Amino acid sequence: MATRYKKGDSDKRPWGMWEVLDTKTDYCVKKITINPKGILSLQLHHHRQEHWVVVQGNIMVTLGDEVFAKKPDDVIFIPCETKHRIENNTDKEAVVIEIQTGENLSEDDIVRFEDKYGRIS
């Protein structure tokens, strides 16, 4: 079984960082901070869906084959099995609140397709 997120978990990444704000059996809430010019890997999840709320900054969101510009108060839904990513093309930090729901709420449920930081094995 995968190691579930715990409240207070956090990790620095080449693009910024994430922190778990709350978690229960059926959901996990994360704060995702994206550095200026940072870009997350193009990825999908087999066992969870995500809801994003942009709370600071302007980002570009890849969802499937489409790319959208998003600003504070915009909401994005990412269904299971859908490729997605966040990119911050600006010179200011961006923050997204991510709510995960599903069967596997862990780092084990990430499949990367593209990563500018070389994290694809």
Short mmCIF file of N, CA and C in Angstrom, two decimals, residues 5 11-18 30 35 107 110 112 117 119:
data_model
loop_
_atom_site.label_atom_id
_atom_site.label_comp_id
_atom_site.label_asym_id
_atom_site.label_seq_id
_atom_site.Cartn_x
_atom_site.Cartn_y
_atom_site.Cartn_z
N TYR A 5 -0.26 10.80 2.32
CA TYR A 5 0.17 12.10 2.82
C TYR A 5 -0.30 12.27 4.27
N ASP A 11 7.57 19.27 0.65
CA ASP A 11 8.76 18.91 -0.13
C ASP A 11 9.12 20.07 -1.04
N LYS A 12 10.41 20.37 -1.10
CA LYS A 12 10.91 21.35 -2.06
C LYS A 12 11.16 20.64 -3.37
N ARG A 13 10.80 21.27 -4.45
CA ARG A 13 10.99 20.74 -5.79
C ARG A 13 11.73 21.78 -6.62
N PRO A 14 12.26 21.39 -7.77
CA PRO A 14 12.99 22.37 -8.59
C PRO A 14 12.10 23.55 -9.03
N TRP A 15 10.80 23.31 -9.11
CA TRP A 15 9.85 24.34 -9.56
C TRP A 15 9.26 25.16 -8.42
N GLY A 16 9.47 24.73 -7.15
CA GLY A 16 8.87 25.41 -6.01
C GLY A 16 8.73 24.46 -4.84
N MET A 17 7.51 24.36 -4.26
CA MET A 17 7.30 23.42 -3.15
C MET A 17 5.82 23.11 -2.97
N TRP A 18 5.55 22.04 -2.24
CA TRP A 18 4.18 21.72 -1.83
C TRP A 18 4.16 21.43 -0.35
N LYS A 30 -3.52 20.43 -0.41
CA LYS A 30 -2.13 20.87 -0.52
C LYS A 30 -2.06 22.33 -0.95
N ASN A 35 7.54 28.68 -8.26
CA ASN A 35 8.51 29.76 -8.42
C ASN A 35 8.31 30.49 -9.74
N GLU A 107 2.31 10.24 -3.22
CA GLU A 107 3.25 10.55 -4.30
C GLU A 107 3.44 9.35 -5.23
N ILE A 110 1.84 9.13 -9.33
CA ILE A 110 2.26 10.14 -10.32
C ILE A 110 2.95 9.43 -11.46
N ARG A 112 4.86 10.56 -14.82
CA ARG A 112 5.40 11.73 -15.52
C ARG A 112 5.65 11.42 -16.99
N TYR A 117 13.24 19.07 -15.49
CA TYR A 117 14.26 18.88 -14.45
C TYR A 117 14.82 17.47 -14.44
N ARG A 119 13.34 14.40 -14.11
CA ARG A 119 12.85 13.47 -13.10
C ARG A 119 12.04 12.30 -13.68
#
